[in-house]
Amino acid sequence: MSRYTSSTNAHSQMVPYNGPENDSTLQMKPREDNKMETIREINPPAYTDRVPSLKDVQDKNIEIVNMPIDFRNKPYIVFNDITKKSLKKEGLTYCFLSVIFSFIFGLAIGVILMSGQYEEKFIVRERNVNQRTLNSNKHDIDTEKNSFTAVSFTSLENKYKKDVYPKGLTEVMKDILKDTKIERHTPVINKTFVPNDATILYDSVYWGPQIENSMPQGYGESSAEMWEKYVDESEVIKMELGCGRMQNRLVTFKDGLQACVRYRQNTDQIQGEIFSFYVGRLLNLTNLAPSVVKIVDLKDKLWKNVANDIASAQWSSNRAVVITQYVPSLESASIPDIFRPTTRHLNKNDVLTMSLRENDTEINKRLLLDKLRNKEIKRKQDMKNFTHIDMKLNKKTIDRFLELAQWSDLIIFDFLTANLDRIVNNLFNFQWNVNIMDGPAHNLAKKMDSGLLVFLDNESGLLHGYRLLKKYNVYHSLMLDNLCVFRKRTVDSLKRLFVNKNIYRVLSDMFHKKNSVVIRDILPSLPEKNAKVLNERIGKVLNQIEKCEFQFR
């Protein structure tokens, strides 16, 4: 049932209408005593689509509204013309004041809550700091004094200088909140330690003198110079199949010495072979047999005795070839267990574990433990903080470490040159043949008399390998990223080359110095863009060394 009632008040009221009960409607009529009474109208008026205002009622002297409103088609509001302006003004005033008071009240509550939050965090953190100080030993205190306050590999440690911390924080708390602060504790590095003949490892990442002094001699700079001079003055008297596939040949000189001659239709492979040898010389690696570049010219005394053999081999004249000293008494070399997929890492902890496991004398074990005690490494969980290992090893363990030291050079060399035909070959094919890692490594051999690893067939390095970096770089990086023990002389050579920043000029000068104008006209030098890639990869190797130093010190 619905009725709108009018009175002397300034506002109108709306009461819900539930529809007619019968055929009649209820009406409100005034009585003589100014009171309203309810009457029932037998014939109700039609529906209206408008709500009459108070002014309409007063103008027409209507006191009773007895026409039901039709709400079926559109919504309605009660509208009072008399109070329109006053209500609007009054409502805006109340709304504005309520917004102001709400903002002030909310701001005050927020300030109180945030200040309480900082105070609570500061108290908890300071309590932890005090607790740590009370429970720290002398080693931890010395560690904090010697640790870095910030680490940056991009020289941006001073980029942000403004304080962005909430007010009221102490300097200690600001230091804790810095995003460049080192979380790990760096152990104290003993700078006074001098490696001796019994040192296996020092500065956490370098092979010690006991290993370095036992390394096979290999082929140094003097060997390379002697080979260059020998080939210039020699004559080939015999050519036969050997030294690999295709058109390579095993040649014999007049005095009986032999060499492997690499012949390729593709000039890139000849460049890759000789410039990989040059990179090995710059790194002081002794694992590459001496090599020189020569031109196939039947008028040259070097080839005049084997003209028929050259024709049988289908060699073309005026082609560049690489003549490499033949290395006899070679046997196959396999990938060490430490670099197999189940392990694949070499760090100072591995060296210590192998030393203790394979060195079977209790006296030497006690000697190592004494050294560790002198460095305040008294608990097993603290052994990661040692920086050097001194121990007299047996021959079996020394031989194993000698091979691993050469493998550290091999991994670096193959990464720099992006050689595809050695370890990457095994790693790539491992996805189809899980037993390939148990077999011999491709293009790698070991001298039976000295244990020297010989890095053979490097023709894919620096050129062909660089063109395929997008596909195979993940395999190149796989070995390097898990290597954390290096030869100091190799690292020093890398640093010299990187500081120079002009590896292209160094290799070009070497190429021009060692080869005649005729050779340089036929065989181009290493492209400058390839030299830039080489320099970038030298930087990546140095980054890996720095990462290992930071991680294991």
Coordinates of C-alpha atoms in Angstrom, one line a residue:
M1 CA 0.0 0.0 0.0
S2 CA 1.5 3.4 -1.0
R3 CA 0.8 6.9 0.1
Y4 CA 2.6 10.2 -0.1
T5 CA 1.5 12.5 2.7
S6 CA 1.9 16.2 2.9
S7 CA 2.2 18.3 6.0
T8 CA 3.5 21.6 7.2
N9 CA 7.0 20.4 7.4
A10 CA 9.6 21.6 4.8
H11 CA 10.4 18.1 3.5
S12 CA 8.4 15.4 1.8
Q13 CA 8.4 11.8 2.7
M14 CA 8.0 8.7 0.5
V15 CA 6.3 5.5 1.7
P16 CA 6.4 2.3 -0.3
Y17 CA 3.2 1.4 -2.2
N18 CA 2.2 -2.3 -2.3
G19 CA -0.6 -1.9 -4.7
P20 CA -4.4 -1.8 -4.1
E21 CA -6.0 -4.2 -1.7
N22 CA -9.4 -4.1 -3.3
D23 CA -11.1 -1.8 -5.7
S24 CA -10.8 1.1 -3.3
T25 CA -7.9 3.2 -2.1
L26 CA -7.1 4.8 1.2
Q27 CA -7.0 8.6 1.5
M28 CA -6.0 11.0 4.2
K29 CA -8.4 13.9 4.9
P30 CA -8.2 16.6 7.4
R31 CA -10.7 16.8 10.2
E32 CA -12.0 19.9 11.9
D33 CA -9.5 19.5 14.7
N34 CA -6.6 19.8 12.2
K35 CA -5.9 16.1 12.4
M36 CA -5.7 13.7 9.5
E37 CA -8.0 10.8 9.1
T38 CA -8.0 7.9 6.7
I39 CA -10.9 7.3 4.4
R40 CA -11.3 4.8 1.7
E41 CA -12.1 6.0 -1.8
I42 CA -14.3 3.6 -3.8
N43 CA -13.1 4.6 -7.3
P44 CA -9.3 5.4 -7.1
P45 CA -7.9 7.8 -9.6
A46 CA -5.7 6.7 -12.4
Y47 CA -2.0 6.3 -12.0
T48 CA 0.1 9.4 -12.3
D49 CA 3.6 9.5 -13.7
R50 CA 4.7 12.5 -11.6
V51 CA 5.3 13.1 -7.9
P52 CA 3.6 16.5 -7.0
S53 CA 5.8 18.9 -5.1
L54 CA 4.7 20.8 -2.0
K55 CA 4.4 23.9 -4.1
D56 CA 1.9 22.3 -6.4
V57 CA -0.2 21.2 -3.5
Q58 CA -0.2 24.6 -1.9
D59 CA -0.9 26.4 -5.1
K60 CA -3.9 24.2 -5.8
N61 CA -5.0 24.0 -2.1
I62 CA -4.6 20.3 -2.2
E63 CA -3.9 18.7 1.1
I64 CA -4.4 15.1 0.2
V65 CA -2.5 13.3 -2.5
N66 CA -4.6 10.3 -3.4
M67 CA -3.2 9.4 -6.8
P68 CA -0.8 6.4 -6.7
I69 CA 2.5 6.9 -8.5
D70 CA 3.4 4.7 -11.4
F71 CA 6.9 3.2 -10.7
R72 CA 6.7 0.6 -13.4
N73 CA 8.5 2.4 -16.2
K74 CA 11.1 4.8 -14.6
P75 CA 12.5 5.7 -11.3
Y76 CA 11.4 8.8 -9.4
I77 CA 12.7 11.1 -6.6
V78 CA 10.8 13.3 -4.3
F79 CA 11.7 16.9 -5.3
N80 CA 11.0 19.9 -3.1
D81 CA 11.4 23.3 -4.8
I82 CA 11.4 25.2 -1.6
T83 CA 14.4 23.5 0.0
K84 CA 16.5 22.8 -3.2
K85 CA 19.1 25.5 -2.9
S86 CA 19.4 25.3 0.9
L87 CA 19.9 21.5 0.8
K88 CA 22.5 21.7 -1.9
K89 CA 24.5 24.3 -0.1
E90 CA 24.2 22.6 3.2
G91 CA 25.2 19.2 1.7
L92 CA 28.3 20.5 0.0
T93 CA 29.4 22.1 3.2
Y94 CA 29.0 18.9 5.2
C95 CA 30.7 16.9 2.5
F96 CA 33.7 19.2 2.3
L97 CA 34.2 19.3 6.0
S98 CA 33.9 15.5 6.3
V99 CA 36.6 15.0 3.7
I100 CA 38.9 17.4 5.4
F101 CA 38.5 15.8 8.8
S102 CA 38.8 12.3 7.3
F103 CA 42.1 13.2 5.6
I104 CA 43.6 14.7 8.7
F105 CA 42.5 11.8 10.9
G106 CA 43.8 9.2 8.4
L107 CA 47.1 11.0 8.0
A108 CA 47.6 11.0 11.8
I109 CA 46.9 7.3 12.1
G110 CA 49.3 6.5 9.2
V111 CA 52.1 8.5 10.8
I112 CA 51.6 6.8 14.1
L113 CA 51.5 3.3 12.5
M114 CA 54.6 3.9 10.3
S115 CA 56.7 5.3 13.0
G116 CA 55.8 2.4 15.2
Q117 CA 56.7 0.0 12.4
Y118 CA 60.2 1.5 11.9
E119 CA 60.8 1.5 15.5
E120 CA 59.9 -2.1 15.9
K121 CA 62.1 -3.2 12.9
F122 CA 65.0 -1.3 14.2
I123 CA 64.7 -2.8 17.6
V124 CA 64.5 -6.4 16.3
R125 CA 67.4 -5.9 13.9
E126 CA 69.6 -4.2 16.5
R127 CA 68.9 -7.0 18.8
N128 CA 70.1 -9.5 16.2
V129 CA 73.3 -7.4 15.6
N130 CA 74.0 -7.4 19.3
Q131 CA 73.4 -11.1 19.6
R132 CA 75.7 -11.8 16.7
T133 CA 78.4 -9.7 18.2
L134 CA 78.2 -11.5 21.4
N135 CA 78.3 -14.9 19.8
S136 CA 81.1 -14.1 17.3
N137 CA 84.6 -15.3 17.7
K138 CA 87.8 -13.5 16.8
H139 CA 87.8 -14.9 13.3
D140 CA 84.4 -13.4 12.6
I141 CA 85.4 -10.0 13.9
D142 CA 88.5 -10.0 11.8
T143 CA 86.4 -11.0 8.8
E144 CA 84.1 -8.1 9.2
K145 CA 87.1 -5.7 9.3
N146 CA 88.6 -7.0 6.1
S147 CA 85.4 -7.6 4.1
F148 CA 84.4 -5.3 1.3
T149 CA 81.6 -2.8 1.9
A150 CA 80.4 -3.0 -1.7
V151 CA 81.0 -5.1 -4.8
S152 CA 80.5 -3.9 -8.3
F153 CA 81.6 -5.6 -11.5
T154 CA 80.5 -2.6 -13.6
S155 CA 82.2 0.3 -11.8
L156 CA 78.9 1.8 -10.8
E157 CA 79.4 1.6 -7.0
N158 CA 79.2 5.4 -6.7
K159 CA 76.3 5.9 -9.0
Y160 CA 73.7 6.4 -6.2
K161 CA 74.9 8.9 -3.6
K162 CA 71.7 10.3 -2.2
D163 CA 70.2 9.0 1.1
V164 CA 66.9 7.3 0.4
Y165 CA 66.4 5.9 3.9
P166 CA 63.7 7.0 6.4
K167 CA 64.7 9.6 8.9
G168 CA 65.9 8.5 12.3
L169 CA 67.9 5.5 11.1
T170 CA 71.4 5.1 12.5
E171 CA 74.4 4.6 10.2
V172 CA 74.5 0.9 11.2
M173 CA 70.9 0.4 10.0
K174 CA 71.6 2.3 6.8
D175 CA 74.6 0.0 6.1
I176 CA 72.4 -3.0 6.6
L177 CA 69.8 -1.7 4.2
K178 CA 72.3 -1.1 1.4
D179 CA 71.6 -3.3 -1.6
T180 CA 75.3 -3.6 -2.5
K181 CA 76.3 -5.1 0.9
I182 CA 77.9 -8.6 0.8
E183 CA 75.8 -11.2 2.6
R184 CA 78.6 -13.8 2.8
H185 CA 81.5 -13.6 5.1
T186 CA 84.8 -13.4 3.2
P187 CA 87.6 -15.2 5.1
V188 CA 90.8 -13.5 5.9
I189 CA 93.4 -13.9 3.1
N190 CA 96.8 -14.7 4.4
K191 CA 98.9 -12.4 2.3
T192 CA 102.1 -13.4 4.1
F193 CA 101.9 -17.0 2.9
V194 CA 104.6 -18.0 0.4
P195 CA 104.1 -21.2 -1.6
N196 CA 106.8 -23.8 -1.1
D197 CA 107.8 -27.1 -2.8
A198 CA 105.1 -28.9 -0.8
T199 CA 102.3 -26.6 -1.8
I200 CA 99.6 -28.2 -3.8
L201 CA 97.2 -25.2 -4.0
Y202 CA 97.5 -21.6 -2.9
D203 CA 95.3 -18.5 -2.9
S204 CA 92.4 -20.9 -3.1
V205 CA 92.5 -21.1 -7.0
Y206 CA 96.1 -21.7 -8.1
W207 CA 98.0 -24.9 -8.5
G208 CA 101.0 -24.8 -6.2
P209 CA 104.7 -25.4 -6.9
Q210 CA 104.6 -29.1 -6.1
I211 CA 102.4 -29.5 -9.2
E212 CA 103.9 -26.7 -11.4
N213 CA 107.4 -28.0 -10.9
S214 CA 106.4 -31.5 -12.0
M215 CA 104.6 -30.4 -15.2
P216 CA 105.8 -32.0 -18.5
Q217 CA 108.1 -29.7 -20.4
G218 CA 106.2 -29.6 -23.6
Y219 CA 106.9 -27.2 -26.5
G220 CA 107.9 -23.7 -25.4
E221 CA 108.9 -20.6 -27.4
S222 CA 112.3 -21.9 -28.1
S223 CA 110.9 -25.1 -29.7
A224 CA 108.7 -23.0 -32.0
E225 CA 111.6 -20.9 -33.2
M226 CA 113.8 -24.0 -33.8
W227 CA 111.0 -25.6 -35.8
E228 CA 110.5 -22.5 -38.0
K229 CA 114.2 -22.4 -38.8
Y230 CA 114.4 -26.2 -39.4
V231 CA 111.5 -26.1 -42.0
D232 CA 113.0 -23.2 -43.8
E233 CA 116.2 -25.2 -44.4
S234 CA 114.8 -28.7 -44.9
E235 CA 113.6 -30.7 -47.9
V236 CA 110.7 -33.2 -48.1
I237 CA 111.7 -36.5 -49.6
K238 CA 108.6 -38.5 -48.9
M239 CA 104.8 -38.0 -48.7
E240 CA 102.3 -40.6 -47.5
L241 CA 98.8 -40.9 -46.1
G242 CA 98.4 -40.0 -42.5
C243 CA 97.8 -37.2 -40.0
G244 CA 94.1 -37.4 -40.2
R245 CA 91.5 -37.5 -43.0
M246 CA 91.1 -36.0 -46.5
Q247 CA 94.2 -34.5 -48.1
N248 CA 96.4 -34.2 -45.0
R249 CA 99.8 -35.9 -45.5
L250 CA 102.6 -37.3 -43.3
V251 CA 105.9 -36.0 -44.7
T252 CA 109.4 -37.1 -44.1
F253 CA 112.4 -34.8 -44.3
K254 CA 115.8 -35.5 -45.6
D255 CA 117.3 -36.3 -42.1
G256 CA 114.4 -38.6 -41.2
L257 CA 112.3 -36.2 -39.1
Q258 CA 108.6 -36.2 -39.8
A259 CA 105.8 -33.7 -39.9
C260 CA 102.0 -33.5 -40.5
V261 CA 100.9 -31.2 -43.3
R262 CA 97.4 -29.8 -43.2
Y263 CA 95.9 -29.1 -46.6
R264 CA 92.5 -27.5 -47.0
Q265 CA 90.5 -26.0 -49.8
N266 CA 89.0 -23.7 -47.2
T267 CA 91.4 -20.9 -46.2
D268 CA 89.5 -20.4 -42.9
Q269 CA 90.6 -23.7 -41.6
I270 CA 94.3 -22.9 -42.3
Q271 CA 93.9 -19.6 -40.6
G272 CA 92.2 -21.2 -37.7
E273 CA 95.0 -23.7 -37.3
I274 CA 97.9 -21.3 -37.3
F275 CA 96.2 -18.5 -35.4
S276 CA 95.1 -20.9 -32.7
F277 CA 98.8 -21.9 -32.4
Y278 CA 99.7 -18.2 -32.0
V279 CA 97.1 -17.8 -29.3
G280 CA 98.6 -20.8 -27.5
R281 CA 102.0 -19.2 -27.7
L282 CA 100.7 -15.9 -26.3
L283 CA 99.3 -17.9 -23.3
N284 CA 102.6 -19.8 -22.8
L285 CA 100.9 -23.1 -23.4
T286 CA 103.3 -25.9 -24.1
N287 CA 100.7 -28.4 -25.3
L288 CA 100.6 -27.4 -29.0
A289 CA 103.2 -28.9 -31.3
P290 CA 105.2 -26.3 -33.2
S291 CA 103.6 -25.2 -36.5
V292 CA 104.5 -23.0 -39.5
V293 CA 102.8 -21.8 -42.6
K294 CA 104.2 -22.6 -46.1
I295 CA 103.1 -22.3 -49.7
V296 CA 102.9 -25.2 -52.0
D297 CA 105.4 -24.3 -54.7
L298 CA 107.2 -26.9 -56.8
K299 CA 110.1 -24.5 -57.4
D300 CA 110.8 -24.3 -53.7
K301 CA 113.5 -26.7 -52.5
L302 CA 111.1 -27.8 -49.7
W303 CA 108.8 -29.5 -52.3
K304 CA 110.9 -30.1 -55.4
N305 CA 111.6 -33.8 -54.5
V306 CA 107.9 -34.8 -54.1
A307 CA 106.3 -33.2 -57.2
N308 CA 104.6 -36.6 -58.1
D309 CA 103.3 -37.1 -54.6
I310 CA 101.8 -33.6 -54.6
A311 CA 100.0 -34.4 -57.8
S312 CA 98.7 -37.7 -56.4
A313 CA 97.4 -35.8 -53.4
Q314 CA 95.7 -33.4 -55.7
W315 CA 97.2 -30.4 -54.1
S316 CA 97.0 -27.1 -56.0
S317 CA 100.0 -24.9 -56.4
N318 CA 100.1 -21.6 -54.5
R319 CA 98.0 -22.9 -51.6
A320 CA 98.9 -22.3 -48.0
V321 CA 99.5 -25.3 -45.8
V322 CA 100.4 -25.7 -42.1
I323 CA 103.3 -27.9 -41.3
T324 CA 103.2 -29.3 -37.7
Q325 CA 106.0 -31.2 -36.0
Y326 CA 105.0 -34.9 -35.7
V327 CA 104.7 -36.1 -32.2
P328 CA 105.4 -39.9 -31.7
S329 CA 104.4 -42.2 -28.9
L330 CA 101.0 -40.9 -28.4
E331 CA 98.0 -42.6 -26.7
S332 CA 94.4 -41.6 -26.4
A333 CA 93.3 -39.3 -23.6
S334 CA 90.0 -39.5 -21.8
I335 CA 87.9 -36.8 -20.0
P336 CA 88.7 -37.0 -16.3
D337 CA 86.0 -38.2 -13.9
I338 CA 85.9 -34.8 -12.2
F339 CA 84.6 -33.3 -15.5
R340 CA 82.0 -36.0 -16.3
P341 CA 78.3 -35.0 -16.1
T342 CA 77.8 -36.6 -12.7
T343 CA 80.4 -34.2 -11.1
R344 CA 81.6 -31.6 -13.5
H345 CA 83.5 -29.2 -11.3
L346 CA 87.0 -28.6 -10.0
N347 CA 87.7 -26.4 -7.1
K348 CA 89.9 -26.3 -4.0
N349 CA 87.5 -28.6 -2.0
D350 CA 87.9 -31.2 -4.8
V351 CA 91.6 -30.9 -4.7
L352 CA 91.6 -31.4 -0.9
T353 CA 89.3 -34.4 -1.1
M354 CA 91.4 -36.1 -3.7
S355 CA 94.6 -35.4 -1.8
L356 CA 93.2 -36.9 1.4
R357 CA 91.6 -39.9 -0.3
E358 CA 94.5 -40.9 -2.6
N359 CA 97.4 -40.0 -0.4
D360 CA 97.5 -43.1 1.8
T361 CA 100.1 -42.0 4.4
E362 CA 98.8 -41.0 7.8
I363 CA 101.8 -38.8 8.5
N364 CA 100.9 -36.6 5.5
K365 CA 97.3 -36.4 6.7
R366 CA 98.4 -35.2 10.1
L367 CA 100.7 -32.7 8.4
L368 CA 97.7 -31.2 6.6
L369 CA 95.6 -31.1 9.7
D370 CA 98.3 -29.3 11.5
K371 CA 98.4 -26.7 8.8
L372 CA 94.7 -26.3 9.0
R373 CA 94.8 -25.9 12.8
N374 CA 97.4 -23.2 12.4
K375 CA 94.9 -21.3 10.2
E376 CA 92.2 -21.7 12.9
I377 CA 90.3 -24.3 10.8
K378 CA 89.4 -26.6 13.7
R379 CA 86.0 -27.9 12.7
K380 CA 85.0 -29.8 9.6
Q381 CA 82.4 -27.2 8.6
D382 CA 85.1 -24.5 8.6
M383 CA 87.4 -26.2 6.2
K384 CA 86.0 -24.2 3.3
N385 CA 88.0 -21.2 4.7
F386 CA 91.4 -22.6 3.9
T387 CA 93.4 -20.9 1.2
H388 CA 96.3 -23.3 0.6
I389 CA 97.1 -27.0 0.9
D390 CA 100.6 -28.2 1.9
M391 CA 101.1 -32.0 1.6
K392 CA 103.6 -34.4 0.3
L393 CA 101.8 -36.4 -2.3
N394 CA 102.5 -39.9 -3.8
K395 CA 103.2 -40.3 -7.5
K396 CA 99.7 -41.5 -8.3
T397 CA 98.1 -38.4 -6.9
I398 CA 100.7 -36.1 -8.5
D399 CA 100.1 -37.6 -11.9
R400 CA 96.4 -37.1 -11.5
F401 CA 96.9 -33.4 -10.6
L402 CA 99.3 -32.9 -13.5
E403 CA 96.6 -34.0 -15.9
L404 CA 94.0 -31.8 -14.2
A405 CA 96.3 -28.8 -14.4
Q406 CA 96.7 -29.4 -18.2
W407 CA 93.0 -29.8 -18.5
S408 CA 92.5 -26.4 -16.9
D409 CA 94.6 -24.9 -19.7
L410 CA 92.7 -27.0 -22.3
I411 CA 89.3 -25.7 -21.1
I412 CA 90.5 -22.1 -21.3
F413 CA 92.1 -22.5 -24.7
D414 CA 89.1 -24.2 -26.2
F415 CA 86.8 -21.6 -24.8
L416 CA 88.9 -18.7 -26.2
T417 CA 89.2 -20.3 -29.7
A418 CA 85.7 -21.8 -29.7
N419 CA 87.1 -25.1 -30.8
L420 CA 84.3 -27.5 -31.9
D421 CA 86.3 -30.6 -32.6
R422 CA 87.4 -31.6 -29.1
I423 CA 85.4 -31.5 -25.9
V424 CA 82.4 -29.8 -27.4
N425 CA 82.1 -32.7 -29.8
N426 CA 81.7 -35.1 -26.9
L427 CA 79.3 -32.8 -25.0
F428 CA 77.1 -32.2 -28.0
N429 CA 76.8 -36.0 -28.8
F430 CA 76.2 -36.9 -25.1
Q431 CA 72.5 -36.3 -25.6
W432 CA 72.3 -39.2 -28.0
N433 CA 75.2 -41.4 -26.6
V434 CA 75.6 -41.4 -22.9
N435 CA 78.7 -43.5 -23.1
I436 CA 80.6 -41.1 -25.3
M437 CA 82.1 -39.4 -22.2
D438 CA 83.7 -42.7 -21.2
G439 CA 85.6 -42.9 -24.5
P440 CA 88.7 -41.0 -25.7
A441 CA 88.4 -37.2 -26.2
H442 CA 88.4 -36.1 -29.8
N443 CA 91.6 -34.5 -31.1
L444 CA 93.4 -35.0 -27.8
A445 CA 96.3 -37.3 -27.1
K446 CA 98.8 -38.0 -24.4
K447 CA 102.5 -38.6 -24.7
M448 CA 103.3 -42.0 -23.1
D449 CA 106.7 -41.0 -21.9
S450 CA 105.9 -37.7 -20.1
G451 CA 102.1 -37.5 -19.7
L452 CA 102.0 -34.3 -21.8
L453 CA 98.5 -33.6 -23.3
V454 CA 98.8 -32.6 -27.0
F455 CA 96.1 -30.4 -28.3
L456 CA 95.6 -31.6 -31.9
D457 CA 93.7 -30.2 -34.9
N458 CA 92.7 -26.7 -34.0
E459 CA 91.5 -25.7 -37.4
S460 CA 87.9 -24.9 -36.2
G461 CA 89.2 -22.3 -33.8
L462 CA 88.7 -18.5 -34.1
L463 CA 86.8 -18.5 -37.4
H464 CA 84.5 -21.4 -38.1
G465 CA 83.9 -21.8 -34.3
Y466 CA 83.0 -18.1 -33.9
R467 CA 80.4 -18.4 -36.7
L468 CA 78.6 -21.1 -34.8
L469 CA 78.8 -19.5 -31.3
K470 CA 75.1 -19.0 -31.2
K471 CA 74.5 -22.8 -31.4
Y472 CA 77.4 -24.2 -29.5
N473 CA 78.4 -21.5 -27.0
V474 CA 76.5 -23.2 -24.2
Y475 CA 78.8 -26.2 -24.5
H476 CA 81.9 -24.0 -24.5
S477 CA 80.7 -22.3 -21.3
L478 CA 79.7 -25.5 -19.6
M479 CA 83.2 -26.6 -18.8
L480 CA 84.6 -23.1 -18.0
D481 CA 81.8 -22.3 -15.6
N482 CA 82.7 -25.2 -13.4
L483 CA 86.4 -24.7 -13.4
C484 CA 87.9 -22.9 -10.3
V485 CA 91.6 -24.1 -10.2
F486 CA 94.0 -22.5 -12.7
R487 CA 97.7 -22.3 -13.5
K488 CA 99.1 -18.9 -12.4
R489 CA 101.2 -18.5 -15.5
T490 CA 98.2 -18.9 -17.7
V491 CA 96.2 -16.4 -15.7
D492 CA 99.0 -13.8 -15.8
S493 CA 99.2 -14.2 -19.6
L494 CA 95.5 -13.6 -19.9
K495 CA 95.7 -10.5 -17.8
R496 CA 98.5 -9.1 -19.9
L497 CA 96.6 -9.7 -23.1
F498 CA 93.4 -8.1 -21.8
V499 CA 95.1 -5.0 -20.4
N500 CA 96.7 -4.5 -23.8
K501 CA 93.2 -4.3 -25.3
N502 CA 94.6 -4.8 -28.8
I503 CA 94.9 -8.5 -29.4
Y504 CA 94.3 -7.8 -33.1
R505 CA 97.5 -5.8 -33.3
V506 CA 99.5 -8.5 -31.3
L507 CA 98.4 -11.3 -33.5
S508 CA 98.9 -9.3 -36.7
D509 CA 102.4 -8.4 -35.7
M510 CA 103.2 -12.0 -34.9
F511 CA 101.8 -13.1 -38.2
H512 CA 103.9 -10.5 -40.1
K513 CA 107.0 -11.3 -38.2
K514 CA 106.9 -15.1 -38.8
N515 CA 105.7 -15.1 -42.4
S516 CA 107.1 -13.8 -45.7
V517 CA 105.3 -11.3 -48.0
V518 CA 104.4 -14.2 -50.4
I519 CA 102.6 -16.1 -47.6
R520 CA 100.8 -12.9 -46.4
D521 CA 99.6 -12.3 -50.0
I522 CA 98.0 -15.7 -50.1
L523 CA 96.8 -16.3 -46.5
P524 CA 95.0 -13.3 -44.9
S525 CA 95.6 -12.3 -41.3
L526 CA 93.0 -12.8 -38.6
P527 CA 90.0 -10.5 -39.2
E528 CA 89.7 -7.7 -36.8
K529 CA 86.1 -8.6 -35.9
N530 CA 87.3 -12.1 -34.8
A531 CA 90.1 -10.5 -32.7
K532 CA 87.4 -8.5 -30.9
V533 CA 85.5 -11.6 -30.1
L534 CA 88.7 -13.2 -28.8
N535 CA 89.3 -10.2 -26.6
E536 CA 85.7 -10.5 -25.2
R537 CA 86.2 -14.1 -24.4
I538 CA 89.5 -13.4 -22.6
G539 CA 87.5 -11.0 -20.4
K540 CA 84.9 -13.8 -19.7
V541 CA 87.7 -16.1 -18.6
L542 CA 89.1 -13.5 -16.3
N543 CA 85.6 -12.9 -14.9
Q544 CA 85.3 -16.6 -14.1
I545 CA 88.7 -16.5 -12.3
E546 CA 87.5 -13.5 -10.3
K547 CA 84.3 -15.2 -9.4
C548 CA 86.2 -18.3 -8.1
E549 CA 88.5 -16.1 -6.1
F550 CA 85.5 -14.3 -4.5
Q551 CA 83.6 -17.6 -3.9
F552 CA 86.3 -19.6 -2.4
R553 CA 88.3 -17.1 -0.3

